[in-house]
XYZ file of C-alpha atoms in Angstrom:
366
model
C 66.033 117.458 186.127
C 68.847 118.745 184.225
C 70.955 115.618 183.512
C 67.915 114.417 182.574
C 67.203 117.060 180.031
C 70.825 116.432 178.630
C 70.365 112.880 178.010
C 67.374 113.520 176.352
C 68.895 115.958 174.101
C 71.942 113.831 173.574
C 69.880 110.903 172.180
C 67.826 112.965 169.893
C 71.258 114.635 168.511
C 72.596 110.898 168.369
C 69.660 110.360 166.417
C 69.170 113.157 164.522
C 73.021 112.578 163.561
C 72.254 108.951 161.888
C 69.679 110.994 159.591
C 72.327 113.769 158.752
C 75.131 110.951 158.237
C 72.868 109.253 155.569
C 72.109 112.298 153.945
C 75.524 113.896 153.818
C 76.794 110.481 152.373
C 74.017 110.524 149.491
C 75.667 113.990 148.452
C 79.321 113.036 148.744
C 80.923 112.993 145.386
C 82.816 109.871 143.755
C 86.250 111.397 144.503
C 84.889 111.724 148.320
C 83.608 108.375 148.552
C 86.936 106.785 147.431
C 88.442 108.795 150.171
C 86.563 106.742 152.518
C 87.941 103.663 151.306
C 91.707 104.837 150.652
C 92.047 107.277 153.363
C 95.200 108.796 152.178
C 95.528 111.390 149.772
C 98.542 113.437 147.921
C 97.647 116.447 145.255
C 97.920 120.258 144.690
C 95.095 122.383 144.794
C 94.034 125.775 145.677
C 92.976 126.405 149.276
C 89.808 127.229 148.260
C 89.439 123.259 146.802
C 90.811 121.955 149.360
C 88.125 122.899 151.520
C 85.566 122.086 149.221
C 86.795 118.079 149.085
C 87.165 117.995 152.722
C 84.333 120.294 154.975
C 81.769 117.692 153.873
C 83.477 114.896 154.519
C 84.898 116.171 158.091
C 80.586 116.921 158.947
C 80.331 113.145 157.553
C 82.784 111.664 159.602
C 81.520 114.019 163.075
C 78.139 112.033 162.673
C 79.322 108.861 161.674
C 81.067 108.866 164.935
C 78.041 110.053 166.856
C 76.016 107.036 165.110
C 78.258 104.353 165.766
C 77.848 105.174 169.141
C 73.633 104.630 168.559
C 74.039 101.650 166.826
C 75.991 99.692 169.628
C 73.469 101.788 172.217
C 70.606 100.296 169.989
C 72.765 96.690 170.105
C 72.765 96.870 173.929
C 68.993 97.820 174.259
C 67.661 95.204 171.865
C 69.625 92.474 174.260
C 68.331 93.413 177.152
C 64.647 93.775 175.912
C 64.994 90.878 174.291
C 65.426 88.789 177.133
C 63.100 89.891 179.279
C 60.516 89.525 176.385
C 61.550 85.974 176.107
C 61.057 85.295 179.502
C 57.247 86.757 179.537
C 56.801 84.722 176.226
C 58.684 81.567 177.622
C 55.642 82.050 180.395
C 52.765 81.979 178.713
C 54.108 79.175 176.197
C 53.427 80.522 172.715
C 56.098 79.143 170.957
C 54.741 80.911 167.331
C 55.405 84.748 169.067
C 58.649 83.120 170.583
C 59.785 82.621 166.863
C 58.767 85.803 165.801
C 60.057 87.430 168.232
C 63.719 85.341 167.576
C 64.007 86.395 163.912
C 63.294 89.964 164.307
C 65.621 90.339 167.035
C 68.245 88.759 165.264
C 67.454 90.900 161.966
C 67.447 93.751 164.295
C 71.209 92.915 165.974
C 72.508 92.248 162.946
C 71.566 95.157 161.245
C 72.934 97.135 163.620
C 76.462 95.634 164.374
C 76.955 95.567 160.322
C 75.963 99.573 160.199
C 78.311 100.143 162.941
C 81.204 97.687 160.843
C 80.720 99.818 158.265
C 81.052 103.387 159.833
C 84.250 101.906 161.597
C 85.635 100.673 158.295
C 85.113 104.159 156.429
C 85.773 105.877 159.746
C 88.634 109.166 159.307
C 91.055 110.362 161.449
C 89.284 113.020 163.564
C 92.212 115.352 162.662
C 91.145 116.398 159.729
C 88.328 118.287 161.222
C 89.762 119.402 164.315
C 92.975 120.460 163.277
C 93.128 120.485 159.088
C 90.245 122.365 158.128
C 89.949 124.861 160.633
C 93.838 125.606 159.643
C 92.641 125.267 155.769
C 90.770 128.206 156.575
C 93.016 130.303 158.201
C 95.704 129.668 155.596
C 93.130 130.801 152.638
C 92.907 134.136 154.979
C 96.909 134.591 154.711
C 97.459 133.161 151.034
C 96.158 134.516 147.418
C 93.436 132.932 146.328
C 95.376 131.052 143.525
C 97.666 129.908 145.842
C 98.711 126.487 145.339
C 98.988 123.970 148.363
C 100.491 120.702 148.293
C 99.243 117.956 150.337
C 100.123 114.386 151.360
C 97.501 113.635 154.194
C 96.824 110.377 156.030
C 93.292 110.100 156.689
C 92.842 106.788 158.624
C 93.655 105.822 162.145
C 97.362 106.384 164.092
C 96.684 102.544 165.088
C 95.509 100.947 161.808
C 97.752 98.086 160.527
C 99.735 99.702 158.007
C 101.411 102.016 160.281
C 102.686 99.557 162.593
C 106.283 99.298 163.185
C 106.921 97.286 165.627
C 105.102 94.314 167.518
C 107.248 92.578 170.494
C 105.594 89.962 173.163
C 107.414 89.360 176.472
C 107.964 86.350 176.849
C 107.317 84.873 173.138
C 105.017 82.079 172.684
C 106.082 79.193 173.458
C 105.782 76.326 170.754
C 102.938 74.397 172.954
C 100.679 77.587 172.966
C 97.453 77.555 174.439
C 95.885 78.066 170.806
C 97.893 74.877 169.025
C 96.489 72.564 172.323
C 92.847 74.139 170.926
C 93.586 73.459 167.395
C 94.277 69.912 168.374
C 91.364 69.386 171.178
C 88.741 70.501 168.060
C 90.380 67.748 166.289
C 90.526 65.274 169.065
C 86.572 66.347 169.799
C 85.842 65.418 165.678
C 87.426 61.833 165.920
C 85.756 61.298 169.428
C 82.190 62.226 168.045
C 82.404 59.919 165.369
C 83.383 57.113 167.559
C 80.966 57.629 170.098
C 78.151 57.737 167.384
C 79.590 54.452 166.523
C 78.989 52.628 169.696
C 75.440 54.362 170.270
C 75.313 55.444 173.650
C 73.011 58.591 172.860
C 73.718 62.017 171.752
C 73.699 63.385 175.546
C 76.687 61.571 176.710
C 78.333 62.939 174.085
C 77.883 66.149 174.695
C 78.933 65.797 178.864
C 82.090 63.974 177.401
C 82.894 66.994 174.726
C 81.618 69.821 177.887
C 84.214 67.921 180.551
C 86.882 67.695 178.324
C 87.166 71.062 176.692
C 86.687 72.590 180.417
C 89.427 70.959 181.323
C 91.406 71.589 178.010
C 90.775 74.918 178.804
C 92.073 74.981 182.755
C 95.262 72.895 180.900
C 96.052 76.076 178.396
C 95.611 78.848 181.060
C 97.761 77.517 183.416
C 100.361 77.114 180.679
C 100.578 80.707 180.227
C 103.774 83.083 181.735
C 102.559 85.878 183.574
C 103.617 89.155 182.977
C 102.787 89.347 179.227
C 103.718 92.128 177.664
C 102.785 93.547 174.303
C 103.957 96.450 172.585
C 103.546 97.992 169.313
C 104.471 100.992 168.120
C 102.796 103.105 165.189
C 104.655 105.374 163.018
C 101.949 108.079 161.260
C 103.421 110.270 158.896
C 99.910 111.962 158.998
C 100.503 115.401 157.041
C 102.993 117.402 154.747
C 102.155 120.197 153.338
C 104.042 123.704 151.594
C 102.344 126.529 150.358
C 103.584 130.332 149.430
C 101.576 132.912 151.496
C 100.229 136.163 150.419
C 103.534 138.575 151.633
C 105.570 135.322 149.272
C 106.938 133.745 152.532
C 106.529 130.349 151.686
C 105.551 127.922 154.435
C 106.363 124.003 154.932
C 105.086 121.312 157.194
C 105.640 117.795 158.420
C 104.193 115.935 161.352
C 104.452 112.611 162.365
C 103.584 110.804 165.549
C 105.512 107.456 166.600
C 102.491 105.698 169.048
C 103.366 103.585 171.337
C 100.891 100.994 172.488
C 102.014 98.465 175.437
C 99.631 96.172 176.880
C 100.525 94.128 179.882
C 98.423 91.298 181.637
C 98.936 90.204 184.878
C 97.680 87.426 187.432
C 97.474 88.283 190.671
C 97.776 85.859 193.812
C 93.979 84.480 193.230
C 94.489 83.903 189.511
C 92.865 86.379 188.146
C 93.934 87.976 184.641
C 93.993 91.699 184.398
C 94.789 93.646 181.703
C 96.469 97.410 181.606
C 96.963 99.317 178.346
C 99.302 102.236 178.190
C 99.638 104.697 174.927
C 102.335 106.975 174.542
C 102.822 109.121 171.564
C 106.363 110.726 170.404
C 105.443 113.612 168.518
C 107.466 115.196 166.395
C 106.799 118.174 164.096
C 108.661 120.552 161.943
C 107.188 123.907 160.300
C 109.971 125.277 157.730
C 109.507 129.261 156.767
C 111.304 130.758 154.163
C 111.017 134.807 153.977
C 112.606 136.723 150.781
C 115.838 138.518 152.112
C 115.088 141.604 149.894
C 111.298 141.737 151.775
C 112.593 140.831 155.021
C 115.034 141.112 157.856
C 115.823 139.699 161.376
C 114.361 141.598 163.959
C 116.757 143.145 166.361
C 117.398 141.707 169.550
C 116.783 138.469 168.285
C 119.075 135.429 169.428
C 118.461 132.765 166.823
C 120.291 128.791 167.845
C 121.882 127.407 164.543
C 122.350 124.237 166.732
C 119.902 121.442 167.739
C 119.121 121.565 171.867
C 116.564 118.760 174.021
C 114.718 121.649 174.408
C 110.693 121.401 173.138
C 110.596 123.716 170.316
C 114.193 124.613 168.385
C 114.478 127.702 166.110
C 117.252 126.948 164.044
C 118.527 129.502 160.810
C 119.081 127.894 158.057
C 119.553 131.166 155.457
C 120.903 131.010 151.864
C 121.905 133.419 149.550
C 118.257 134.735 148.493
C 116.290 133.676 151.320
C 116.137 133.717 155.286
C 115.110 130.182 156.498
C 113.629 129.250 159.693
C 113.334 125.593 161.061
C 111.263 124.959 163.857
C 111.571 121.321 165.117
C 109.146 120.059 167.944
C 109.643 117.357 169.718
C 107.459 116.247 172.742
C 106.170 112.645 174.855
C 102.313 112.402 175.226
C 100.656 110.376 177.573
C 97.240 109.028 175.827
C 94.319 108.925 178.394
C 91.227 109.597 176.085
C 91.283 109.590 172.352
C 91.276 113.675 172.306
C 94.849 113.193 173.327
C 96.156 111.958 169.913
C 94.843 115.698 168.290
C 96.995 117.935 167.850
C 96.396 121.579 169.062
C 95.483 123.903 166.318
C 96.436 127.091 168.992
C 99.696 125.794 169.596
C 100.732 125.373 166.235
C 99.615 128.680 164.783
C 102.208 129.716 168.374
C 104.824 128.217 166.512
C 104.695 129.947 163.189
C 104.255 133.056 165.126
C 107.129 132.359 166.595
C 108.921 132.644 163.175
C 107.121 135.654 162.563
C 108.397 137.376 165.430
C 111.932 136.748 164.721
C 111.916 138.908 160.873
C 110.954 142.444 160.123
C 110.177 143.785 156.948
C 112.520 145.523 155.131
C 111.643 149.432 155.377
C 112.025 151.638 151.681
């Protein structure tokens, strides 16, 4: 009775979520809307309008996500209903209702897949509301209001195109490639059409002669192929820099960037089967720079502060000059991806590391 109750109440959320996603996108401003289509963005601004430009479009993007999921659901449906419609129809032999019944599914389909193109083109990286804003708001907490922050934020995917590094295949194609032999067979099947129309033997044999040959075309490229194939690519996403000066004038400076590692690998196995295993790894690698005002600030006693790099996770390293005491914390750490939730940085575990920092000065007593 329960699970039942939650699905229910997930699909009218789902729902209620493509209403809210329309709405919210009518009231997006012009500088919001090109954010959808850029998905990067570099500036200065106060805290304060910072959040403004950015809590909309985080609620925008958390039900965009929840409709894309409704439009495929909706894609699936309309198949299936579809065909068992067809098949009543088919029975009773109206051909007029069978038409009908064609276009609007197809209108329907289409619809749907091109919504859900759409969302996935202007979709955001769920960062920005999981870990940016909810930060955005504790920094305006711990800053003046007039504060200035300076941003350089990537808003799209870690795996979209213009991030990728690297793209190896074990082994390489080979210059007789199962796509070229295609390429050629389409060819092949254009000449051989034409000269069967020529002798007229019928359209049907035709069509058994272009069926038996691209089947076997097809048997021809597979078993061309080396197994293992291997496929990696690897993602570098610079994703956020930011400095601001806080409210006790400690100024604060961050930079994190995840290297993903995507490797793919398809195997045949003994009855020639093709499977397919994806692994993601992500090499994460952060560093939070805090600079405190020697004449407001001290180093705690007791403290034991590295001015050398170590493998270990998180490194506080001094690096002090004449007017200030500055602190380097460098985090390093390996990721394995299983869900998408993976790729998000914690919030907690950041705000641990500037604490860290913290805990390290005193101020200066009068």
């Amino acid at each position: 009775m329960n699970s039942t109750q939650n699905q229910k109440g997930a699909v009218k959320y789902s729902l209620l979520s493509v209403a809210k996603m329309l709405i919210l996108f009518l009231r997006l401003t012009s500088e919001q809307t090109s954010l959808l289509f850029k998905r990067k963005i570099e500036g200065k601004r106060t805290i304060s309008e910072w959040l403004r430009l950015f809590e909309q479009l985080a609620e925008f993007d958390k039900h965009a996500d929840n409709s894309r999921k409704v439009f495929i659901m909706h894609v699936w449906i309309g198949v299936v209903l579809s065909f068992f419609a067809m098949v009543i129809i088919i029975g009773v032999e109206n051909t007029a209702l069978l038409d009908i019944l064609w276009r609007v599914v197809l209108l329907f389909l289409l619809l749907h897949l091109l919504l859900y193109w759409i969302l996935k083109k202007f979709d955001l990286s769920n960062r920005l509301r999981t870990f940016f804003v909810p930060l955005l708001k504790i920094l305006a907490r711990e800053s003046e209001e007039q504060s200035l922050l300076t941003l350089t934020m990537e808003l799209a995917s870690s795996e979209n195109k213009k991030f990728l590094t690297s793209n190896t295949r074990t082994p390489p194609k080979k210059v007789f490639s199962w796509s070229k032999i295609w390429l050629g067979l389409i060819i092949v099947n254009i000449i051989a059409f034409f000269w069967v129309m020529s002798i007229e033997p019928g359209e049907g044999f035709y069509f058994v002669f272009a069926f038996i040959f691209l089947f076997i075309a097809f048997a021809v490229s597979v078993a061309l192929k080396t197994y293992p194939i291997v496929i990696t690519k690897i993602y570098t996403y610079p994703w956020l820099i930011f400095s601001l000066k806080m409210a006790d004038d400690t100024t604060l400076a961050v930079e994190m960037t995840d290297t993903l590692i995507v490797r793919k690998v398809h195997k045949k196995n003994f009855r020639g089967k093709v499977k397919t295993k994806v692994k993601k790894i992500i090499r994460r690698r952060d560093k939070i720079t805090i600079s405190f005002e020697k004449d407001e600030y001290e180093v705690a006693k007791a403290q034991n502060i590295s001015n050398e790099k170590s493998k270990k996770k998180d490194v506080l390293l001094n690096k002090s000059n004449e007017k200030r005491h500055v602190f380097r914390i460098e985090n390093r750490e390996k990721i394995l991806v299983k869900n998408d939730t993976d790729t998000e940085p914690s919030l907690q575990a950041f705000l641990a590391k500037i604490a860290k920092a913290y805990q390290t000065m005193q101020p200066i007593e009068n």
